[in-house]
mmCIF file of C-alpha atoms in Angstrom:
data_model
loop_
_atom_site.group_PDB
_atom_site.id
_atom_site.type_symbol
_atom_site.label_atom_id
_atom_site.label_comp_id
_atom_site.label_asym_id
_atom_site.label_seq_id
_atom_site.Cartn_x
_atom_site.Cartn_y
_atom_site.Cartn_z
ATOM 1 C CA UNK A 12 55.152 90.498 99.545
ATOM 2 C CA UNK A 13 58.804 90.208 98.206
ATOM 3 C CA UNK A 14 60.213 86.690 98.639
ATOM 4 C CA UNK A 15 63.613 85.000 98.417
ATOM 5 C CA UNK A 16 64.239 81.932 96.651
ATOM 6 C CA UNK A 17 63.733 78.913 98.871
ATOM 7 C CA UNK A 18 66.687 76.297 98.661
ATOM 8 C CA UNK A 19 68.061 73.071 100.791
ATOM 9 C CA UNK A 20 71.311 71.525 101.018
ATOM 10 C CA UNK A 21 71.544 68.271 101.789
ATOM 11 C CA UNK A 22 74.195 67.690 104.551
ATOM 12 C CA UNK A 23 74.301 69.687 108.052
ATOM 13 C CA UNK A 24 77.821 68.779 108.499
ATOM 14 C CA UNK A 25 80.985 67.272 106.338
ATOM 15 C CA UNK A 26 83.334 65.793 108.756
ATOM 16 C CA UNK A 27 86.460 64.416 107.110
ATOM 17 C CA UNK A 28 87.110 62.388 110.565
ATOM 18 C CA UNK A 29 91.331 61.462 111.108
ATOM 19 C CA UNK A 30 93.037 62.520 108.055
ATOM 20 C CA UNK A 31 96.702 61.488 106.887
ATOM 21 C CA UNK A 32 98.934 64.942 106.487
ATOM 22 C CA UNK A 33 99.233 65.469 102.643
ATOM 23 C CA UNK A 34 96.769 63.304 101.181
ATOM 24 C CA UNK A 35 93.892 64.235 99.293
ATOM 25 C CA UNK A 36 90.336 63.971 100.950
ATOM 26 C CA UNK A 37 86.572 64.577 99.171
ATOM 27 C CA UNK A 38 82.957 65.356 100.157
ATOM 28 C CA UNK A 39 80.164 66.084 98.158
ATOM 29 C CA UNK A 40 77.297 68.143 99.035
ATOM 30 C CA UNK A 41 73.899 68.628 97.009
ATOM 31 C CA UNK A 42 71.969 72.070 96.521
ATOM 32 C CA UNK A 43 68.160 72.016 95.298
ATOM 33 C CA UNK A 44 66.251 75.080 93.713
ATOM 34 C CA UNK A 45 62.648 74.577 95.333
ATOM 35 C CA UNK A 46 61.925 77.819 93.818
ATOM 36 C CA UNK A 47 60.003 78.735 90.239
ATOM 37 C CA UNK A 48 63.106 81.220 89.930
ATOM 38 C CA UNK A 49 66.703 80.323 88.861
ATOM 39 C CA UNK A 50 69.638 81.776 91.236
ATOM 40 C CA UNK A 51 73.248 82.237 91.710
ATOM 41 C CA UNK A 52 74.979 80.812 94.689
ATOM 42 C CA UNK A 53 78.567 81.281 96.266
ATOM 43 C CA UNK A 54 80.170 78.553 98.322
ATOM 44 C CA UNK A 55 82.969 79.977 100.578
ATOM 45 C CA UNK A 56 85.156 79.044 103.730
ATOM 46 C CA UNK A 57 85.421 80.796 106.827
ATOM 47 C CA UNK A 58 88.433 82.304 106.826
ATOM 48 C CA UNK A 59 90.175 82.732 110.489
ATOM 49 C CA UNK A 60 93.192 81.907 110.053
ATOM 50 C CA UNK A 61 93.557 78.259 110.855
ATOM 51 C CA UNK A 62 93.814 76.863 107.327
ATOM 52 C CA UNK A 63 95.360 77.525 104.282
ATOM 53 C CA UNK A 64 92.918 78.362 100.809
ATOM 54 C CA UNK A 65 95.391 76.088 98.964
ATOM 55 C CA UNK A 66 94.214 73.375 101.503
ATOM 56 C CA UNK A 67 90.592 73.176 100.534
ATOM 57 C CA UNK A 68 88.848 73.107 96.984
ATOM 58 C CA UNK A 69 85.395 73.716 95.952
ATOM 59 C CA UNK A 70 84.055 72.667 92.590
ATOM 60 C CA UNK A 71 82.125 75.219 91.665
ATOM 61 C CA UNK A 72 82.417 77.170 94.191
ATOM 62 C CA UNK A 73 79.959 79.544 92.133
ATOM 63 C CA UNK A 74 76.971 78.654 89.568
ATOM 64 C CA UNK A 75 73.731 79.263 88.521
ATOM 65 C CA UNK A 76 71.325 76.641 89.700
ATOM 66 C CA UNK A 77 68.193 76.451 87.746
ATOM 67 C CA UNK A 78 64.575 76.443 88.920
ATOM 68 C CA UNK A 79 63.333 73.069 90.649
ATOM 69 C CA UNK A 80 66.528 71.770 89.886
ATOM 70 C CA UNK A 81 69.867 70.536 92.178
ATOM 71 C CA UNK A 82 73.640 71.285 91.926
ATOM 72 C CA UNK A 83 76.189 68.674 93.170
ATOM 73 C CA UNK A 84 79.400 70.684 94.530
ATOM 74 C CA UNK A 85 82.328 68.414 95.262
ATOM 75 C CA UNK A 86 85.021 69.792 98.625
ATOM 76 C CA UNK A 87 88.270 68.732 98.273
ATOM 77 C CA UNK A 88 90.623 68.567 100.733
ATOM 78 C CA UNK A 89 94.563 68.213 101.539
ATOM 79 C CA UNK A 90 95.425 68.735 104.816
ATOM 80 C CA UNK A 91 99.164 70.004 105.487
ATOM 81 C CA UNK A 92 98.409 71.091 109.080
ATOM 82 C CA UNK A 93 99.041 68.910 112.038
ATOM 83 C CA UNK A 94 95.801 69.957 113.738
ATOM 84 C CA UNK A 95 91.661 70.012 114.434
ATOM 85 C CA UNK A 96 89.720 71.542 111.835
ATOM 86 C CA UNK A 97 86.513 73.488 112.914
ATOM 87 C CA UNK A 98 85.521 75.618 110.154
ATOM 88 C CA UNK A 99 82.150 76.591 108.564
ATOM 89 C CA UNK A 100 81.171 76.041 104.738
ATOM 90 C CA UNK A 101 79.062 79.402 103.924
ATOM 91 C CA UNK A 102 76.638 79.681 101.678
ATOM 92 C CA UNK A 103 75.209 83.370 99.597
ATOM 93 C CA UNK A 104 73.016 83.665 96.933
ATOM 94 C CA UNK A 105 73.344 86.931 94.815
ATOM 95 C CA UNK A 106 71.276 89.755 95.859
ATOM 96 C CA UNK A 107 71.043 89.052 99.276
ATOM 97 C CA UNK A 108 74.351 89.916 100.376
ATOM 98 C CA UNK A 109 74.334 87.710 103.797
ATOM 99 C CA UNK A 110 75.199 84.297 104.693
ATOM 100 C CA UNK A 111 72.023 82.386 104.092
ATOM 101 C CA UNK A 112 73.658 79.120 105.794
ATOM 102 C CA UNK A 113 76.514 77.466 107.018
ATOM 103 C CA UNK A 114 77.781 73.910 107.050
ATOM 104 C CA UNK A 115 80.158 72.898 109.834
ATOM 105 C CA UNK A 116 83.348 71.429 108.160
ATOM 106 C CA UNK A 117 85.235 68.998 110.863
ATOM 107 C CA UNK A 118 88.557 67.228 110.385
ATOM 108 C CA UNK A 119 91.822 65.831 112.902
ATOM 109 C CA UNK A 120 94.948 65.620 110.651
ATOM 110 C CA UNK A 121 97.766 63.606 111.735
ATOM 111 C CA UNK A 122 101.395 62.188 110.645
ATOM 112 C CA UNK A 123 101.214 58.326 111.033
ATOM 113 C CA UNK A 124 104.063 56.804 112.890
ATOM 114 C CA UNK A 125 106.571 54.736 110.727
ATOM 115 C CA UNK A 126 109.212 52.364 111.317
ATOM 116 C CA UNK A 127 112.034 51.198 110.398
ATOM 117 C CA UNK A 128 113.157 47.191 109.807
ATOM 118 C CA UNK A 129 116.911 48.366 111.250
ATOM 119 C CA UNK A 130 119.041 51.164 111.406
ATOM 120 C CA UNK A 131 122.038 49.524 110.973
ATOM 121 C CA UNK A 132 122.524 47.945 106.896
ATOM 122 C CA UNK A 133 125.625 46.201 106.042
ATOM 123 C CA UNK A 134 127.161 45.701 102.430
ATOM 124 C CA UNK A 135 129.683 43.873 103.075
ATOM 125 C CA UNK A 136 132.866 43.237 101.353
ATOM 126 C CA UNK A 137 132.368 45.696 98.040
ATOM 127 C CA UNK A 138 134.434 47.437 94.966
ATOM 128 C CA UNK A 139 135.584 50.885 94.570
ATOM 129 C CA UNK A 140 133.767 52.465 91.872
ATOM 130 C CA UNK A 141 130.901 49.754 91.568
ATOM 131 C CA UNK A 142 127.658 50.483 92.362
ATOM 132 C CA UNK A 143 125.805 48.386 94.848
ATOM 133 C CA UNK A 144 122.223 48.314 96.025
ATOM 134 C CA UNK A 145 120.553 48.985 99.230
ATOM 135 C CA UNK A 146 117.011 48.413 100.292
ATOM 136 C CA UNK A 147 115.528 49.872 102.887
ATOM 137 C CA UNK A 148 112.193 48.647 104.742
ATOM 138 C CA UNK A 149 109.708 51.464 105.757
ATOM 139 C CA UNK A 150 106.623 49.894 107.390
ATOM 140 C CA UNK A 151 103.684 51.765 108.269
ATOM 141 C CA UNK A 152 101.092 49.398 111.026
ATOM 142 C CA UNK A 153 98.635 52.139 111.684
ATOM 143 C CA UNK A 154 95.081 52.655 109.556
ATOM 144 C CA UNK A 155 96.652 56.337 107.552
ATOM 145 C CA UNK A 156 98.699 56.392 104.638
ATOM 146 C CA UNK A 157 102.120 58.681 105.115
ATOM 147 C CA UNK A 158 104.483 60.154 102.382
ATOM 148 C CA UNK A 159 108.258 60.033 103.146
ATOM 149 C CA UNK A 160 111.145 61.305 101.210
ATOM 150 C CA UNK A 161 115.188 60.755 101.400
ATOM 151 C CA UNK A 162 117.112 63.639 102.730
ATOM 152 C CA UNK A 163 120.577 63.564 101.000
ATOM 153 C CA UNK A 164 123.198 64.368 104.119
ATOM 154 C CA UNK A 165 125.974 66.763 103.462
ATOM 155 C CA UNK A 166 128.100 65.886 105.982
ATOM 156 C CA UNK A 167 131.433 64.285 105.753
ATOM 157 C CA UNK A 168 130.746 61.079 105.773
ATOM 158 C CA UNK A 169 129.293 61.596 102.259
ATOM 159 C CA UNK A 170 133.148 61.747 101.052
ATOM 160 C CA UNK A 171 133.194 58.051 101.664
ATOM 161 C CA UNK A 172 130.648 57.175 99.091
ATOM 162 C CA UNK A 173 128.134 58.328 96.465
ATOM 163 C CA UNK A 174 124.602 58.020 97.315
ATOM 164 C CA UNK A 175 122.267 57.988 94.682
ATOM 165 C CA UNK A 176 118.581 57.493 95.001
ATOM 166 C CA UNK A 177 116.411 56.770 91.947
ATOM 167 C CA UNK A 178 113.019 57.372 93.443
ATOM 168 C CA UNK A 179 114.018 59.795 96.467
ATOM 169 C CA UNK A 180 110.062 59.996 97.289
ATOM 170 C CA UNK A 181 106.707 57.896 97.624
ATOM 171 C CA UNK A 182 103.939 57.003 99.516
ATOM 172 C CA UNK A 183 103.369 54.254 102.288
ATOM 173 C CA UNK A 184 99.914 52.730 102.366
ATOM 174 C CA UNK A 185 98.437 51.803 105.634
ATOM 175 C CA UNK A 186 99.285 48.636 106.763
ATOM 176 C CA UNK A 187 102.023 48.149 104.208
ATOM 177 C CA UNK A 188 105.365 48.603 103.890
ATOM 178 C CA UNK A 189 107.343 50.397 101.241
ATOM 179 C CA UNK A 190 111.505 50.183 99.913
ATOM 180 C CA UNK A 191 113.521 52.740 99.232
ATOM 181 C CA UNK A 192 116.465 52.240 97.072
ATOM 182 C CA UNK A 193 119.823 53.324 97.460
ATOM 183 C CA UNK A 194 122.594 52.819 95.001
ATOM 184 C CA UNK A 195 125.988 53.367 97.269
ATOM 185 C CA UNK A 196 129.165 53.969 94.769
ATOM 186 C CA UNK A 197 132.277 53.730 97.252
ATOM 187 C CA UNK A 198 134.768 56.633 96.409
ATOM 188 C CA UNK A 199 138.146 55.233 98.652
ATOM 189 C CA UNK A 200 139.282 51.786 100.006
ATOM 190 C CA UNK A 201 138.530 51.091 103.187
ATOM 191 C CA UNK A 202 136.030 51.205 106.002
ATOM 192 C CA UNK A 203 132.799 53.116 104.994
ATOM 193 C CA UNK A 204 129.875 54.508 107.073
ATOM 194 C CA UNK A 205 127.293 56.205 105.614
ATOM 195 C CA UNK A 206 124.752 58.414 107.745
ATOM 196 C CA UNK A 207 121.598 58.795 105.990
ATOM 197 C CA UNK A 208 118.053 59.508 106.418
ATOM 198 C CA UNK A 209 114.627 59.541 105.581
ATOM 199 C CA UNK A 210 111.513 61.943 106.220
ATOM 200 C CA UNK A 211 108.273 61.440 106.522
ATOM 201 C CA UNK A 212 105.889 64.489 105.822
ATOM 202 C CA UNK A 213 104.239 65.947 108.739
ATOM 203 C CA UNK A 214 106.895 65.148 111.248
ATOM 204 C CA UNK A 215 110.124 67.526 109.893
ATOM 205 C CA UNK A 216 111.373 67.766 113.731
ATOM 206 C CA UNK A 217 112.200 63.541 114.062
ATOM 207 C CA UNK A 218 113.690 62.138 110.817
ATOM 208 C CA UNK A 219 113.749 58.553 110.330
ATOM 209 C CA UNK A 220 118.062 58.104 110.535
ATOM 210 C CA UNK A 221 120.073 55.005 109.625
ATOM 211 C CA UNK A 222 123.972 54.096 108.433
ATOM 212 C CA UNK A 223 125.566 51.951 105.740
#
């Protein structure tokens, strides 16, 4: 009687749970050789067309796993899909040529909501040709991190002033706030108002807009 080599894998499912859009997530799973023979396994996704390859990682997706011995395969994952997840982990070993098992892989991304302190910021009385410093307050009260970056504004309000932004991009930690710096250069006497505006990735339909 011809036999296959007998295996386990230690999880039936790897649910990620709510995920934060962009950030990276990670799940280990363990493989054991029960059998007196050494054998050659491939770890792959399901592919139908809900997910991007770039979004998921497995490391090593492919190896040769000794007998009586285990492998410990680490799943990464960055979800940049505002959606539910519901996708199976397969695994082959070589010379059988069918899917032996599959793990259920579960996730819920979202885009946290963020806030602003005020929309309205007010420099007062200032010099033409001196730069002068803005802060603005992002503050994120929800239990998911969110990324945000400026969006420099071409319209014409830009001819008032020069807007430059010395770290245009970075990362808001849940239940924390972050500043983003603006260094506003007036270019003519007189009033000035400044539209500008800030996004946060996962939501590129509703940017976060203020004025100077």
């Amino acid at each position: 009687k011809v036999i296959g080599p007998t295996f386990s894998i230690n999880t039936k499912l790897l649910d990620f749970g709510t995920v934060s859009y962009g950030f990276m997530y990670s799940k280990s799973i363990e493989i054991e050789n029960k059998s007196e023979i050494p054998f050659d396994y491939t770890l792959s996704l399901s592919q139908d067309g809900t997910f991007s390859k770039r979004e998921f990682s497995i490391k090593p997706n492919t190896a040769t796993i000794g007998k009586y011995t285990r492998q410990s395969v680490l799943i990464e994952f960055i979800p940049v899909s505002l959606q539910n997840y519901d996708l199976e982990l397969d695994f082959d070993i070589a010379k059988y040529g069918q899917k032996l098992a599959s793990i259920p892989v579960k996730a819920k991304c979202i885009c946290p909501e963020i806030q602003i302190e005020k929309t309205k910021f007010d420099l007062g009385n200032i010099f033409i040709g001196y730069s002068y410093k803005a802060l603005i307050d992002l503050f994120d009260n929800t239990d998911y991190p969110a990324k945000y970056e400026f969006i420099p504004v071409t319209d014409s309000t830009q001819l008032q002033a020069k807007t430059d932004v010395p770290k245009p991009n970075g990362t808001i930690f849940q239940h924390d706030k972050a500043s983003l710096e603006l260094l506003i250069t007036p270019i003519q006497l007189g009033p000035i108002l400044l539209n500008q505006s800030v996004r946060i990735y996962g939501n590129d339909k509703q940017p976060i807009n203020f004025t100077i």
